[in-house]
C-alpha positions as a printed Julia matrix, in Angstrom:
170×3 Matrix{Float64}:
 -31.72  19.68  -110.95
 -31.51  16.36  -109.14
 -28.29  17.49  -107.46
 -30.02  20.62  -106.13
 -32.93  18.61  -104.7
 -30.53  16.13  -103.1
 -28.48  19.0   -101.62
 -31.61  20.58  -100.14
 -32.73  17.26   -98.66
 -29.26  16.62   -97.23
 -29.14  20.1    -95.65
 -32.62  19.64   -94.17
 -31.67  16.26   -92.73
 -28.44  17.69   -91.29
 -30.33  20.58   -89.64
 -32.89  18.18   -88.19
 -30.16  15.95   -86.82
 -28.37  18.96   -85.33
 -31.52  20.11   -83.53
 -32.23  16.57   -82.28
 -28.7   16.1    -80.95
 -28.76  19.4    -79.06
 -30.94  17.88   -76.37
 -34.28  19.09   -75.05
 -33.02  21.64   -72.47
 -32.12  25.08   -73.8
 -30.77  28.26   -72.28
 -31.66  30.1    -69.09
 -35.3   31.24   -68.95
 -35.99  34.87   -69.88
 -38.77  34.88   -67.24
 -36.93  35.73   -64.01
 -40.03  37.08   -62.26
 -43.37  35.29   -62.52
 -46.67  35.43   -60.62
 -46.21  39.06   -59.65
 -49.27  40.7    -61.2
 -51.12  43.36   -59.25
 -53.35  41.68   -56.58
 -51.76  38.27   -57.31
 -52.68  37.14   -53.81
 -56.31  37.06   -55.02
 -55.57  34.76   -57.98
 -55.15  31.01   -58.25
 -53.15  29.38   -61.04
 -52.79  25.59   -60.88
 -52.29  22.48   -62.97
 -54.74  19.6    -62.7
 -52.02  17.45   -61.05
 -48.94  18.17   -58.93
 -47.04  15.18   -60.37
 -47.11  13.78   -63.93
 -45.61  10.69   -65.53
 -42.65  11.17   -67.9
 -44.85  10.45   -70.93
 -47.36  13.21   -70.08
 -49.28  14.33   -73.15
 -51.4   17.2    -71.81
 -51.36  19.45   -68.75
 -54.68  21.11   -67.93
 -54.36  24.58   -66.41
 -56.92  26.42   -64.28
 -56.88  30.14   -63.55
 -59.22  31.84   -61.08
 -59.41  35.6    -60.55
 -60.8   36.51   -57.12
 -59.43  40.07   -57.3
 -61.99  42.64   -56.16
 -61.81  44.5    -59.48
 -60.18  44.26   -62.85
 -60.2   41.46   -65.38
 -56.99  39.57   -66.14
 -55.88  39.23   -69.74
 -54.0   35.93   -69.99
 -52.08  36.81   -73.13
 -51.35  39.89   -75.18
 -50.31  37.59   -77.99
 -52.92  36.46   -80.52
 -51.09  33.14   -80.81
 -51.92  32.05   -77.22
 -48.36  30.97   -76.58
 -46.89  29.16   -73.6
 -43.5   27.73   -72.76
 -42.28  24.66   -70.91
 -39.29  25.1    -68.62
 -37.22  22.79   -66.44
 -35.36  23.6    -63.24
 -31.71  22.57   -63.11
 -29.49  23.47   -60.15
 -31.98  26.07   -58.92
 -32.2   27.84   -62.3
 -35.09  27.65   -64.77
 -34.17  26.69   -68.34
 -36.34  26.86   -71.46
 -37.13  23.54   -73.08
 -36.57  23.32   -76.83
 -39.89  23.07   -78.62
 -40.42  20.93   -81.7
 -42.4   23.84   -83.23
 -41.82  27.58   -83.15
 -44.73  28.64   -80.93
 -46.67  26.19   -78.74
 -50.35  27.18   -78.56
 -53.1   26.61   -76.02
 -56.05  24.34   -76.69
 -59.43  25.2    -75.19
 -62.29  23.17   -73.78
 -64.87  22.34   -76.45
 -67.67  23.88   -74.42
 -65.82  27.22   -74.41
 -65.65  27.37   -78.22
 -68.25  28.02   -80.88
 -67.95  27.24   -84.59
 -67.0   30.9    -85.18
 -64.97  31.93   -82.12
 -62.66  30.86   -79.32
 -62.39  32.18   -75.76
 -60.75  35.57   -75.43
 -58.38  34.7    -72.61
 -59.92  37.39   -70.39
 -60.86  36.32   -66.86
 -63.39  38.5    -65.04
 -62.81  39.59   -61.45
 -64.63  38.35   -58.36
 -64.49  34.65   -59.23
 -63.92  34.48   -62.98
 -62.35  31.21   -64.16
 -60.56  29.97   -67.25
 -59.42  26.47   -68.27
 -57.08  25.5    -71.09
 -54.77  22.7    -72.18
 -51.04  22.67   -72.9
 -50.35  19.72   -75.16
 -46.82  18.83   -74.06
 -46.64  15.8    -76.38
 -47.46  17.91   -79.45
 -44.82  20.58   -78.84
 -41.99  19.03   -76.8
 -40.0   15.8    -76.9
 -41.42  13.19   -74.57
 -40.87  11.32   -72.39
 -39.66  14.14   -70.15
 -36.79  13.58   -67.76
 -37.81  13.42   -64.08
 -37.6   16.78   -62.3
 -39.31  20.1    -61.65
 -41.07  21.8    -64.55
 -43.21  24.85   -65.08
 -45.44  26.22   -67.8
 -45.02  29.95   -68.36
 -47.69  32.17   -69.88
 -46.02  35.44   -70.98
 -47.59  38.85   -71.51
 -50.44  38.71   -68.99
 -52.08  41.91   -67.74
 -54.08  43.06   -64.71
 -54.82  46.73   -63.97
 -52.08  47.91   -66.38
 -49.55  45.67   -64.62
 -47.91  43.27   -67.08
 -45.94  40.12   -66.48
 -45.62  36.38   -66.88
 -47.44  33.79   -64.82
 -46.26  30.23   -64.24
 -47.45  27.0    -62.68
 -44.99  24.4    -61.41
 -45.27  20.61   -61.35
 -43.09  17.54   -60.99
 -42.37  14.78   -63.49
 -41.53  11.29   -62.19
C-alpha cells in the first residue's frame, strides 16, 4: 500500500515538474480573428492601463456597447472564461494556465448574495466591467512584451466571435 501511495506521489511530482519545465508560452492561438462582431465600430473594449509591470496581478477590462441596437453577450460559456496570449514574431501564442479554465471576477457592486452579472451589455451605451486575475491563473512575473486577453464565444445580432484587448508588459 505504501508503495502505491509513493508511486502516485512520484508520478504527480513528475507531471508537475514536466508542466513547469515546459515554459509559460504554449502553441499558436486558435483565435485568428478577433474584434470582428457585427457593428464592432460602435463598441469599445479596453484595459484599465496600456502598460503593466511584469508582476501584474489583475487586469481590469471595460466593455461599452454604443451599437444602435442589439445587446452583446460577452460569453456563451457559463464558466466566464478568458485566455492570456503573448505575441512572438508577429504571431499570437496561448499562455499556459496554471488551472484549466481561468474565470472572470466581477465588481462587488454588480453582484448580489444570490446572483452575478449575466455578461450581457445593452445597446446604446451599455457598459460592463470585470477583472482578469493574471496572478491567480498564470505564472508571474510575465516576460516583457505584447499581450492580449481573449474572450471567446461573444455574440451580437447572431454574429459570433472572440474579442480581445491588447496591452504591453514592461
